[in-house]
Amino acid sequence: MKRATSVDVAREAGVSQTTVSFVLNGRSDMGISESTRSQVLEVAKRLGYVPSASARSLKRGRSNIVLCALPTLPVARALEELKEDLSLQLGAAGFACVFVYTGALSTPLADLLQFLQPDAVLAVGDLAETDRQALDLSAIPFIDGILSPRGPEASAFRQEAIGDLQVSMLVAAGRDRIGYAGLSDPVEQRFYLPRLDGARQACGRLGIAPPLVATLDYTRESAQAALDVWRADESGINGVAAFNDLAALAILAACRVAGVAVPDDMALVGVDDLELAALTSPALSTIRIDVAGATATIVDATLSLLGAPSAHPSRPASTIRFVQRESS
Amino acid sequence: MKRATSVDVAREAGVSQTTVSFVLNGRSDMGISESTRSQVLEVAKRLGYVPSASARSLKRGRSNIVLCALPTLPVARALEELKEDLSLQLGAAGFACVFVYTGALSTPLADLLQFLQPDAVLAVGDLAETDRQALDLSAIPFIDGILSPRGPEASAFRQEAIGDLQVSMLVAAGRDRIGYAGLSDPVEQRFYLPRLDGARQACGRLGIAPPLVATLDYTRESAQAALDVWRADESGINGVAAFNDLAALAILAACRVAGVAVPDDMALVGVDDLELAALTSPALSTIRIDVAGATATIVDATLSLLGAPSAHPSRPASTIRFVQRESS
DNA sequence: GCTGGTGACTAACTCGTATTAGGTGCTCCG
DNA sequence: CGGAGCACCTAATACGAGTTAGTCACCAGC
């Protein structure tokens, strides 16, 4: 059973294919009588007619698809939320938001363009140079690094504010010597460095020494090593801001093993508010990122890139919020 | 700057568009001389020609796109791995694998079909009835519930084996009264129930009482309540198999709060081997699901659905492995 | 009775590619 | 010397929708 085309609908309804097209695209300026109109709609529904996406985008020159390229990143709640928000808001604007995995391992973005012609590309990480060129050649606009600020359009996510808030809350809780847990993973640097900068600035503003940085990967040993670094410091680190909850939880476990009491000996603040942050003992204080506002900004930038009208006159930026639990 | 078409290439190379098409599709049976061939290739490269996906799929009748529909699920390492594996293996077979979020909140799959015409749809969860009908109308084959066995093609994931292995390892560690931590989330039922079945069967086989089931959501209170249920049981539950690592970690925290020693008073085994499982203290014993083999089966089923030749004569199913850590 | 306008519709073309059904000119063969 | 056979290439069409430039019937107005 082949799928119905607009010609099928036309034949069945006893009109021309042109008329079917006019009716289904709601072109009221073309003078279609009400009886013909409803007749066509009825037949279209009866035959289960769905316009061919290929034919439509071939003719129109746009596909109404926005492609979102994802790198391989460890779990991040904010990112998950962003993905669903993007789907939702772009969907409301008449675009389909589809996701692909690109990275060293996966198919390069350039190869996908022979199958899929998005109107725009949003990349969470940075795009490879070859991918950039491929997009330029196909005249597809893109925004990369959408989670950290660079272009004006992406300034919705102020990663610096996160590090700042972490330190501020640690200091407010009476800590005066801060450690910062960063990550060695290169993909994460894009988020890590701005957050660390924010933490540094907060230390300066609050008149305490800059944070003592230790980097870890997601292993127990590296968390242990970081803890050792902080404890060996003669100034006596008593508060740690971690790049994200995963790192914070690794440190939390290292503290337990080493007999360091949290929060008494060492306060700890993560970022992301994973489900698990509330489930550990002690429960993890963290920064919750509300991406909904920021998504609007990204969607806005995307739509203006496409010359589409934007539906968000006011642009609330991403808001962040300290979630106090037991670890600080 | 408009993108180049095959006609542009033809004009520039001084040949017909037909010839360009033959060269670029490698139709060696059409007798293209080597000089023309290289000339066309050179011009195509120089102009940065990329064939139009819309035009191609319009003519060919297939898009070479496989769409994978994702429900909103909490973090699961195996699922992440599956997504990347699918991208990789389908990519190798000449298909683009793209992901969309569908669910109660998000755009229904049916609405996406006006923008995108995949050759097949793989759904991780179950498809809504309306989505099913829409796919049928568009004559797009689909496989849903790809993570749990129903059709013969999806039998790669033997969820039962997971529950079985959990119980077996608990019993091997000397536990004889087993609790099972399930989930109340309806989306997870599809995985939860088969795993529980497996656990039940293992208990039967090993000659111990069936598992005492308690369901939780991802909150501290529910984990606490589950623990209370097991401890209140007069038989003295001394080993718990959890639906997944997240649930297991919630229970781990509840044990700490309640002063229950893990693994001495209560052994605990999760499923999924999250990064975090190795980072807690005590570190979590868990079941690691190797999806690579199962992906091959899914890809195989998909390709045969599409009438494409499958590249995997031998079909290794998903293998699971017990990861012993400190909690059991 | 002829023009001009309007309401309701459609023939024919277009998008960019793949494919079918030829066309050249050349050599080989009897 | 008149095909047959080959190597090499191209004109024309189809895919399914959107769009332009009409056509046709009907009515009003002078």
XYZ file of C-alpha atoms (C1' of nucleotides) in Angstrom:
716
model
C 0.000 0.000 0.000
C 1.591 3.209 -1.221
C 1.025 6.424 0.625
C -1.447 8.887 -0.814
C -0.195 11.910 -2.744
C -1.900 15.184 -3.383
C -2.778 13.918 -6.853
C -4.637 11.013 -5.296
C -6.583 13.404 -3.123
C -7.317 15.589 -6.138
C -8.582 12.697 -8.209
C -10.749 11.389 -5.422
C -12.191 14.805 -4.688
C -12.749 15.590 -8.331
C -10.563 18.695 -8.343
C -7.094 19.583 -9.530
C -3.912 19.024 -7.580
C -3.474 22.777 -7.460
C -6.724 23.157 -5.578
C -5.688 20.505 -3.100
C -2.470 22.358 -2.489
C -4.279 25.641 -1.956
C -6.740 24.151 0.467
C -4.192 22.290 2.514
C -1.926 25.307 2.748
C -4.825 27.498 3.771
C -4.400 29.996 0.968
C -7.630 31.861 1.444
C -6.633 34.475 -1.124
C -7.041 32.023 -3.943
C -10.783 31.953 -3.816
C -11.736 28.426 -2.918
C -15.404 27.866 -2.247
C -16.389 26.502 1.104
C -17.911 23.383 -0.399
C -14.774 22.485 -2.365
C -12.660 23.269 0.622
C -14.458 20.960 2.994
C -14.672 18.295 0.332
C -10.910 18.324 -0.134
C -10.263 18.290 3.581
C -12.594 15.379 4.027
C -10.955 13.332 1.297
C -7.480 14.187 2.551
C -8.354 12.976 5.998
C -10.028 9.880 4.683
C -7.006 8.908 2.629
C -4.688 9.787 5.484
C -2.784 12.161 3.296
C 0.494 13.477 4.656
C 2.479 15.751 2.347
C 5.839 14.452 1.288
C 8.554 16.143 3.285
C 11.103 15.684 0.504
C 8.926 17.201 -2.177
C 7.897 20.051 0.014
C 11.366 20.992 1.115
C 12.686 20.573 -2.400
C 10.186 23.093 -3.680
C 10.276 25.445 -0.747
C 13.988 25.377 -0.298
C 13.726 24.765 3.415
C 13.106 21.699 5.443
C 11.925 23.222 8.705
C 14.353 20.966 10.448
C 16.799 22.181 13.056
C 19.560 19.766 13.767
C 21.182 19.677 17.159
C 24.616 18.099 17.329
C 25.574 16.478 20.606
C 29.023 15.536 21.786
C 29.580 12.612 24.067
C 29.261 14.068 27.520
C 28.718 12.442 30.860
C 25.277 12.783 32.342
C 24.118 16.327 32.875
C 20.624 17.117 33.965
C 20.678 20.627 32.556
C 21.609 19.308 29.151
C 18.772 16.799 29.180
C 16.375 19.537 30.065
C 17.795 21.738 27.343
C 17.226 19.043 24.761
C 13.598 18.641 25.638
C 13.042 22.359 25.894
C 14.547 22.874 22.474
C 12.308 20.204 20.993
C 9.314 21.833 22.563
C 9.984 25.439 21.721
C 11.250 24.837 18.219
C 8.286 22.559 17.694
C 5.981 25.385 18.703
C 7.704 27.586 16.137
C 7.009 25.081 13.401
C 10.361 23.356 13.306
C 11.320 19.798 13.976
C 14.286 19.526 16.292
C 16.319 16.403 15.742
C 19.452 15.278 17.498
C 22.520 13.512 16.261
C 25.646 12.344 17.972
C 28.788 13.697 16.466
C 32.227 13.320 17.784
C 35.491 11.661 17.192
C 33.864 8.264 17.168
C 30.606 8.971 15.464
C 29.758 9.993 11.927
C 31.017 13.475 11.191
C 28.321 16.060 10.741
C 29.434 16.639 7.171
C 28.472 13.085 6.231
C 24.991 13.526 7.577
C 24.294 16.437 5.274
C 23.847 14.112 2.357
C 20.832 12.604 4.081
C 19.457 15.525 5.979
C 19.264 19.178 5.113
C 18.520 21.133 8.235
C 17.721 24.815 8.024
C 20.087 25.433 10.896
C 22.485 23.555 13.135
C 22.886 23.995 16.853
C 25.966 22.395 18.315
C 26.356 21.848 22.020
C 30.099 21.490 21.794
C 32.420 23.160 19.350
C 32.214 22.065 15.751
C 35.179 20.558 13.973
C 36.682 22.728 11.282
C 35.620 20.328 8.531
C 32.052 20.383 9.793
C 32.097 24.159 9.761
C 33.254 24.219 6.165
C 30.666 21.688 5.127
C 27.937 23.798 6.658
C 29.247 26.913 4.942
C 29.273 25.136 1.621
C 25.690 24.060 2.090
C 24.795 27.559 3.230
C 23.416 26.240 6.505
C 23.681 28.691 9.392
C 24.886 27.324 12.690
C 25.512 28.263 16.284
C 28.055 26.224 18.149
C 28.969 26.016 21.787
C 25.424 26.903 22.731
C 26.009 26.165 26.391
C 28.760 28.650 26.990
C 28.881 32.279 26.044
C 30.803 33.459 23.018
C 28.643 35.083 20.410
C 26.092 37.598 21.644
C 23.293 35.165 20.928
C 24.653 32.534 23.270
C 25.159 34.778 26.251
C 22.108 33.254 27.816
C 24.245 30.856 29.772
C 26.489 32.752 32.084
C 28.720 29.958 33.221
C 30.738 32.433 35.286
C 27.723 33.166 37.444
C 27.665 29.539 38.480
C 31.170 29.505 39.902
C 30.491 32.830 41.525
C 27.356 31.601 43.234
C 29.077 28.471 44.496
C 31.832 30.442 46.183
C 29.418 33.046 47.491
C 27.342 30.422 49.215
C 30.393 28.681 50.660
C 31.610 31.978 52.078
C 28.150 32.804 53.369
C 28.334 29.500 55.245
C 31.510 30.671 56.936
C 34.165 29.087 54.681
C 37.174 31.230 53.892
C 39.544 28.936 52.045
C 38.153 27.489 48.876
C 39.143 24.562 46.702
C 37.886 24.113 43.176
C 37.392 20.714 41.586
C 37.871 20.926 37.834
C 37.955 18.280 35.148
C 40.667 17.080 32.877
C 38.264 16.058 30.105
C 38.933 18.399 27.165
C 35.300 18.435 26.045
C 34.269 19.865 29.378
C 36.818 22.668 29.343
C 34.369 24.898 27.553
C 32.183 24.911 30.650
C 34.806 24.315 33.251
C 37.045 27.301 32.608
C 34.328 29.957 32.715
C 32.945 28.492 35.923
C 36.389 28.534 37.476
C 36.803 32.137 36.380
C 33.580 33.019 38.117
C 34.795 31.313 41.269
C 38.039 33.278 41.115
C 36.227 36.554 40.700
C 33.986 35.795 43.633
C 36.999 35.074 45.831
C 38.483 38.400 44.813
C 35.289 40.257 45.436
C 34.801 38.632 48.821
C 38.379 39.279 49.867
C 39.599 35.732 50.243
C 42.444 33.891 48.574
C 41.800 32.506 45.090
C 40.576 28.896 44.908
C 43.057 26.050 44.994
C 42.342 24.091 41.851
C 42.608 20.323 41.537
C 41.458 18.522 38.422
C 39.980 15.085 38.354
C 38.502 12.626 35.947
C 35.591 10.538 37.061
C 37.600 8.036 39.075
C 37.843 7.365 42.730
C 41.599 7.682 42.720
C 41.608 11.129 41.178
C 39.022 12.318 43.671
C 41.193 10.955 46.439
C 44.206 12.736 45.002
C 42.332 16.024 44.764
C 41.271 15.726 48.357
C 44.858 15.092 49.337
C 45.935 18.248 47.537
C 43.431 20.333 49.438
C 44.188 18.779 52.786
C 47.927 19.153 52.291
C 47.545 22.872 51.763
C 48.666 24.677 54.906
C 45.926 27.275 54.638
C 43.370 24.591 55.431
C 40.815 24.311 52.657
C 37.382 24.162 54.235
C 35.042 24.560 51.287
C 35.069 23.000 47.849
C 33.205 24.056 44.756
C 33.010 21.271 42.215
C 32.589 21.615 38.477
C 29.509 19.439 38.581
C 27.577 17.064 40.790
C 29.370 14.019 39.509
C 32.717 15.436 40.602
C 31.191 16.562 43.873
C 29.819 13.115 44.597
C 33.203 11.577 43.832
C 34.753 13.950 46.351
C 32.023 13.201 48.829
C 32.939 9.529 48.665
C 36.634 10.347 48.959
C 35.887 12.359 52.087
C 34.039 9.468 53.650
C 36.887 7.098 52.926
C 39.406 9.549 54.332
C 37.319 10.264 57.390
C 36.756 13.900 56.520
C 33.395 15.057 57.851
C 31.086 16.824 55.413
C 30.106 19.570 55.926
C 31.891 20.086 59.255
C 35.476 19.641 58.085
C 34.742 20.361 54.446
C 31.739 21.980 52.821
C 30.887 20.902 49.304
C 28.814 22.441 46.553
C 28.172 20.861 43.162
C 26.447 21.994 40.001
C 23.497 20.504 38.121
C 21.152 19.134 40.745
C 21.164 15.552 39.520
C 18.420 13.360 40.905
C 21.133 11.721 42.931
C 22.211 14.926 44.649
C 19.151 14.713 46.861
C 19.598 11.006 47.470
C 23.053 10.763 48.958
C 23.863 11.097 52.576
C 24.765 13.804 53.324
C 22.645 15.204 50.525
C 24.551 17.429 48.168
C 24.156 21.195 48.035
C 24.254 22.261 44.442
C 23.412 24.881 41.848
C 20.321 24.247 39.836
C 20.331 25.644 36.335
C 16.964 26.579 34.956
C 17.460 26.258 31.249
C 13.956 27.155 30.128
C 14.772 30.836 29.921
C 18.010 30.253 28.131
C 16.351 27.964 25.638
C 14.124 30.833 24.624
C 17.189 32.895 23.824
C 18.720 30.147 21.749
C 15.479 29.525 19.917
C 15.181 33.225 19.331
C 18.664 33.439 17.873
C 17.968 30.441 15.695
C 14.729 31.817 14.372
C 16.257 35.164 13.544
C 19.035 33.315 11.759
C 16.302 31.761 9.659
C 14.482 34.994 9.109
C 11.490 33.647 10.969
C 9.541 35.842 13.330
C 10.498 35.318 16.925
C 7.811 34.766 19.437
C 9.753 35.909 22.475
C 9.919 39.670 22.753
C 11.213 39.467 26.304
C 14.270 37.293 26.721
C 14.702 35.928 30.169
C 18.210 34.592 30.496
C 19.079 31.378 32.225
C 18.501 31.626 35.914
C 20.498 29.721 38.468
C 19.537 28.920 41.983
C 21.393 27.611 44.983
C 19.899 24.431 46.369
C 20.888 24.082 49.974
C 21.108 20.581 51.291
C 23.361 18.971 53.845
C 26.824 19.176 52.366
C 27.273 22.926 52.965
C 25.830 32.375 -2.268
C 23.574 29.547 -3.374
C 24.730 26.008 -3.098
C 25.913 24.251 -6.218
C 23.629 21.773 -7.989
C 24.504 18.931 -10.275
C 23.546 21.161 -13.212
C 26.158 23.691 -12.123
C 28.744 20.962 -12.013
C 27.654 19.737 -15.432
C 27.879 23.184 -16.992
C 31.266 23.875 -15.471
C 32.626 20.520 -16.556
C 31.141 20.763 -20.011
C 29.081 17.602 -19.752
C 25.432 16.779 -19.176
C 23.775 16.545 -15.808
C 23.166 12.888 -16.525
C 26.877 12.285 -16.763
C 27.461 14.077 -13.486
C 24.891 11.892 -11.837
C 26.475 8.737 -13.232
C 29.935 9.713 -12.121
C 28.948 10.722 -8.633
C 26.906 7.597 -8.103
C 29.743 5.453 -9.312
C 27.756 3.770 -12.053
C 30.611 2.132 -13.818
C 28.250 0.196 -16.087
C 27.330 3.346 -17.944
C 30.632 3.645 -19.694
C 32.131 6.901 -18.556
C 35.657 7.533 -19.769
C 38.317 8.020 -17.175
C 39.090 11.550 -18.322
C 35.456 12.698 -18.068
C 35.138 10.961 -14.791
C 38.050 12.700 -13.141
C 37.071 15.998 -14.711
C 33.624 15.786 -13.159
C 34.995 14.766 -9.806
C 37.423 17.636 -9.840
C 34.765 20.210 -10.657
C 32.381 18.765 -8.079
C 35.003 19.056 -5.415
C 35.964 22.535 -6.490
C 32.400 23.769 -6.323
C 31.846 21.971 -3.047
C 28.932 20.098 -4.500
C 26.747 18.173 -2.095
C 23.685 16.464 -3.556
C 20.366 17.719 -2.303
C 18.931 15.318 0.218
C 15.376 16.341 -0.579
C 15.708 15.869 -4.302
C 17.489 12.609 -3.890
C 15.014 11.107 -1.514
C 12.136 12.407 -3.571
C 13.444 10.590 -6.598
C 14.661 7.498 -4.857
C 11.714 7.098 -2.612
C 13.865 6.629 0.448
C 15.679 9.028 2.686
C 18.220 6.724 4.271
C 17.231 8.158 7.582
C 16.379 6.042 10.578
C 14.574 7.909 13.268
C 14.941 6.879 16.869
C 12.209 8.062 19.205
C 13.206 8.591 22.823
C 10.941 8.858 25.805
C 11.880 10.965 28.774
C 13.791 8.586 30.982
C 16.105 9.198 33.878
C 19.778 8.742 33.219
C 20.752 5.301 32.014
C 24.224 4.509 30.891
C 23.186 1.577 28.755
C 20.749 3.754 26.858
C 23.396 6.379 26.166
C 25.659 3.706 24.864
C 22.881 2.264 22.748
C 22.262 5.636 21.148
C 25.849 6.065 20.132
C 26.153 2.504 18.966
C 23.079 2.852 16.830
C 24.456 6.018 15.257
C 27.676 4.262 14.532
C 26.375 0.999 13.148
C 23.547 2.498 11.140
C 26.013 5.058 9.866
C 28.256 2.269 8.672
C 25.302 0.751 6.843
C 24.695 4.014 5.010
C 21.920 5.393 7.150
C 21.731 8.524 9.206
C 20.411 7.852 12.681
C 18.643 10.820 14.192
C 16.953 11.126 17.540
C 13.853 12.924 18.627
C 12.151 13.288 21.956
C 8.575 12.183 21.944
C 6.297 11.848 24.848
C 3.341 13.374 26.527
C 5.009 16.754 26.672
C 6.858 16.836 23.446
C 5.725 16.956 19.852
C 3.990 13.723 18.873
C 5.856 11.615 16.392
C 3.013 12.009 13.899
C 3.657 15.741 13.673
C 7.286 15.213 12.850
C 6.446 13.175 9.795
C 5.546 16.287 7.878
C 9.141 17.456 8.172
C 11.034 14.221 8.148
C 10.458 11.000 6.298
C 12.525 8.303 7.869
C 12.804 4.912 6.228
C 12.197 3.311 9.578
C 11.465 4.249 13.142
C 12.972 2.709 16.242
C 11.219 3.570 19.454
C 12.830 2.977 22.808
C 9.550 3.085 24.668
C 6.179 2.021 23.384
C 4.596 4.118 20.690
C 1.285 5.819 21.213
C -1.569 4.405 19.174
C -1.869 7.573 17.103
C 1.817 7.458 16.285
C 1.441 3.859 15.185
C -1.389 4.741 12.863
C 0.517 7.680 11.434
C 3.456 5.430 10.665
C 1.201 2.867 9.054
C -0.393 5.522 6.887
C 2.997 6.702 5.750
C 4.072 3.121 5.181
C 7.038 3.518 7.499
C 8.082 0.334 9.264
C 8.847 0.589 12.938
C 10.079 -1.395 15.880
C 9.036 -0.197 19.287
C 10.140 -1.144 22.735
C 13.588 -1.943 21.428
C 15.019 -2.384 24.896
C 12.769 -5.168 26.014
C 11.863 -8.345 24.250
C 8.554 -8.734 22.466
C 8.937 -9.352 18.790
C 11.558 -11.879 17.735
C 13.780 -9.086 16.430
C 14.018 -7.391 19.781
C 14.957 -10.438 21.786
C 18.499 -9.177 21.944
C 17.856 -7.647 25.316
C 16.992 -10.339 27.758
C 15.876 -8.172 30.622
C 14.988 -11.327 32.577
C 18.617 -12.375 32.593
C 19.488 -9.225 34.470
C 17.193 -9.900 37.400
C 18.335 -13.486 37.393
C 22.000 -12.559 37.568
C 21.401 -10.084 40.376
C 19.745 -12.674 42.539
C 22.265 -15.345 41.633
C 25.131 -13.179 42.763
C 23.392 -12.206 45.966
C 22.785 -15.847 46.762
C 26.359 -16.720 45.837
C 27.407 -14.145 48.419
C 25.435 -16.007 51.037
C 22.174 -14.086 51.036
C 18.989 -16.108 51.261
C 16.199 -13.608 51.637
C 15.927 -11.180 48.796
C 14.200 -7.825 48.392
C 13.529 -6.270 45.015
C 13.427 -2.520 44.478
C 11.105 -1.646 41.611
C 9.892 1.651 40.265
C 6.493 3.224 40.170
C 7.237 5.220 37.003
C 4.989 3.773 34.283
C 7.525 4.366 31.529
C 9.990 2.099 33.303
C 7.538 -0.763 33.725
C 8.541 -2.167 30.399
C 12.000 -2.893 31.785
C 11.106 -3.301 35.381
C 8.629 -6.133 35.104
C 10.813 -8.490 33.038
C 13.730 -7.931 35.380
C 11.564 -8.690 38.365
C 10.356 -11.828 36.612
C 13.936 -12.909 36.148
C 14.625 -12.327 39.804
C 11.596 -14.417 40.746
C 12.678 -17.263 38.538
C 16.165 -17.234 39.996
C 14.758 -17.421 43.508
C 12.676 -20.387 42.475
C 15.585 -22.089 40.820
C 17.856 -21.502 43.799
C 15.259 -22.706 46.260
C 14.690 -19.539 48.225
C 11.559 -17.508 48.852
C 10.457 -15.124 46.094
C 11.702 -11.558 46.401
C 9.850 -9.063 48.538
C 9.037 -6.210 46.206
C 8.947 -2.566 47.187
C 8.503 0.168 44.625
C 10.032 3.577 44.824
C 10.268 6.758 42.852
C 13.510 8.661 42.908
C 13.019 10.283 46.286
C 14.700 9.827 49.592
C 11.435 9.220 51.369
C 10.398 6.401 49.090
C 13.791 4.736 49.480
C 13.437 5.029 53.209
C 9.967 3.535 53.031
C 11.190 0.638 50.924
C 13.938 -0.075 53.395
C 11.389 -0.030 56.197
C 9.310 -2.589 54.352
C 12.254 -4.948 54.014
C 13.402 -4.522 57.578
C 9.919 -5.010 58.935
C 9.689 -8.343 57.232
C 10.155 -11.085 59.783
C 12.156 -13.267 57.424
C 14.980 -10.739 57.593
C 15.803 -9.488 54.118
C 19.549 -9.505 53.729
C 20.063 -8.811 50.051
C 18.414 -6.336 47.718
C 18.383 -6.280 43.949
C 17.469 -2.872 42.615
C 15.908 -2.077 39.277
C 18.772 0.230 38.448
C 21.746 1.987 39.961
C 19.819 5.114 40.720
C 17.388 3.182 42.852
C 20.257 1.263 44.411
C 22.077 4.439 45.338
C 18.928 5.861 46.876
C 18.669 2.732 48.987
C 22.326 2.937 49.863
C 21.772 6.425 51.273
C 18.679 5.251 53.117
C 20.738 2.462 54.685
C 23.335 4.913 55.864
C 20.727 7.164 57.406
C 19.062 4.209 59.098
C 22.336 2.789 60.323
C 22.073 -0.367 58.271
C 25.549 -1.594 57.330
C 26.160 -2.359 53.657
C 27.023 -5.049 52.771
C 27.134 -6.664 56.213
C 23.501 -6.178 57.207
C 22.242 -5.735 53.682
C 23.874 -6.550 50.375
C 22.914 -4.424 47.405
C 23.176 -4.915 43.665
C 22.143 -2.357 41.058
C 21.918 -2.381 37.283
C 23.597 -0.167 34.718
C 27.068 0.562 36.061
C 26.727 4.320 36.127
C 29.968 6.245 36.517
C 28.791 6.977 40.014
C 28.474 3.351 40.995
C 32.244 3.148 41.309
C 32.483 6.462 43.119
C 30.291 5.962 46.127
C 31.372 4.521 49.398
C 30.782 1.659 49.661
C 31.074 1.320 45.910
C 28.060 -0.264 44.300
C 28.035 -3.769 42.885
C 26.040 -3.752 39.709
C 25.222 -5.425 36.411
C 26.903 -3.962 33.382
C 24.995 -4.284 30.154
C 27.096 -4.501 27.062
C 24.792 -3.139 24.411
C 27.141 -3.377 21.454
C 26.048 -6.913 20.634
C 22.395 -6.104 21.023
C 22.738 -3.066 18.826
C 23.894 -5.312 16.035
C 20.695 -7.316 16.351
C 18.534 -4.211 16.270
C 20.426 -2.828 13.304
C 20.061 -6.156 11.605
C 16.332 -6.230 12.156
C 16.062 -2.689 10.901
C 18.026 -3.358 7.774
C 16.032 -6.428 6.925
C 12.891 -4.363 7.437
C 14.265 -2.060 4.793
C 15.305 -4.827 2.500
C 18.922 -3.859 2.837
C 21.623 -6.480 3.112
C 22.669 -7.077 6.660
C 26.317 -7.082 7.471
C 26.109 -9.203 10.582
C 25.828 -12.863 9.801
C 26.531 -13.821 13.387
C 24.335 -12.111 15.877
C 25.821 -11.825 19.311
C 23.095 -10.916 21.750
C 23.532 -8.434 24.502
C 25.871 -9.721 27.151
C 25.605 -8.812 30.766
C 28.271 -9.003 33.374
C 28.325 -8.771 37.128
C 30.568 -6.017 38.429
C 31.573 -6.835 41.944
C 32.332 -3.888 44.162
C 31.828 -3.290 47.839
C 28.090 -3.347 48.319
C 27.710 -7.128 47.952
C -24.399 43.058 -27.440
C -19.987 43.918 -26.127
C -16.708 45.005 -22.469
C -14.886 44.391 -17.967
C -14.789 42.422 -13.686
C -15.041 38.770 -10.387
C -15.342 34.203 -8.254
C -13.716 29.532 -8.808
C -10.749 26.844 -10.499
C -6.627 24.557 -13.328
C -2.611 23.748 -16.875
C 1.871 24.027 -16.779
C 5.993 24.936 -14.859
C 9.590 24.577 -10.994
C 12.693 22.655 -7.341
C 17.387 18.951 -8.019
C 18.269 14.437 -8.751
C 18.046 9.495 -10.847
C 16.977 6.859 -14.633
C 15.260 5.302 -19.197
C 15.642 5.347 -23.742
C 18.003 6.715 -26.981
C 21.673 9.130 -29.976
C 26.289 9.838 -31.891
C 30.556 8.447 -34.119
C 33.809 4.797 -34.446
C 35.609 0.092 -35.659
C 34.988 -4.559 -37.188
C 33.282 -7.967 -40.287
C 31.618 -10.306 -44.286
C 29.859 -0.704 -48.239
C 26.045 -1.579 -45.116
C 24.993 -3.002 -41.034
C 26.362 -4.819 -36.205
C 28.527 -3.826 -32.157
C 30.695 -0.965 -29.048
C 32.217 3.132 -26.175
C 30.608 7.279 -24.703
C 27.486 10.449 -23.822
C 22.736 13.118 -23.553
C 17.544 14.517 -24.069
C 13.729 13.812 -21.743
C 11.086 12.333 -18.064
C 9.579 11.234 -13.258
C 9.347 11.940 -8.245
C 5.386 15.163 -5.290
C 4.372 19.440 -3.894
C 4.090 24.792 -4.417
C 3.252 28.647 -7.475
C 2.406 31.534 -11.606
C -0.317 32.720 -15.122
C -3.961 31.917 -16.887
C -9.070 29.881 -18.384
C -13.886 29.691 -17.977
C -18.472 30.931 -16.712
C -21.263 34.313 -15.049
C -23.050 38.831 -14.094
C -23.267 44.107 -14.215
C -23.019 48.190 -16.800
C -23.097 51.222 -20.798
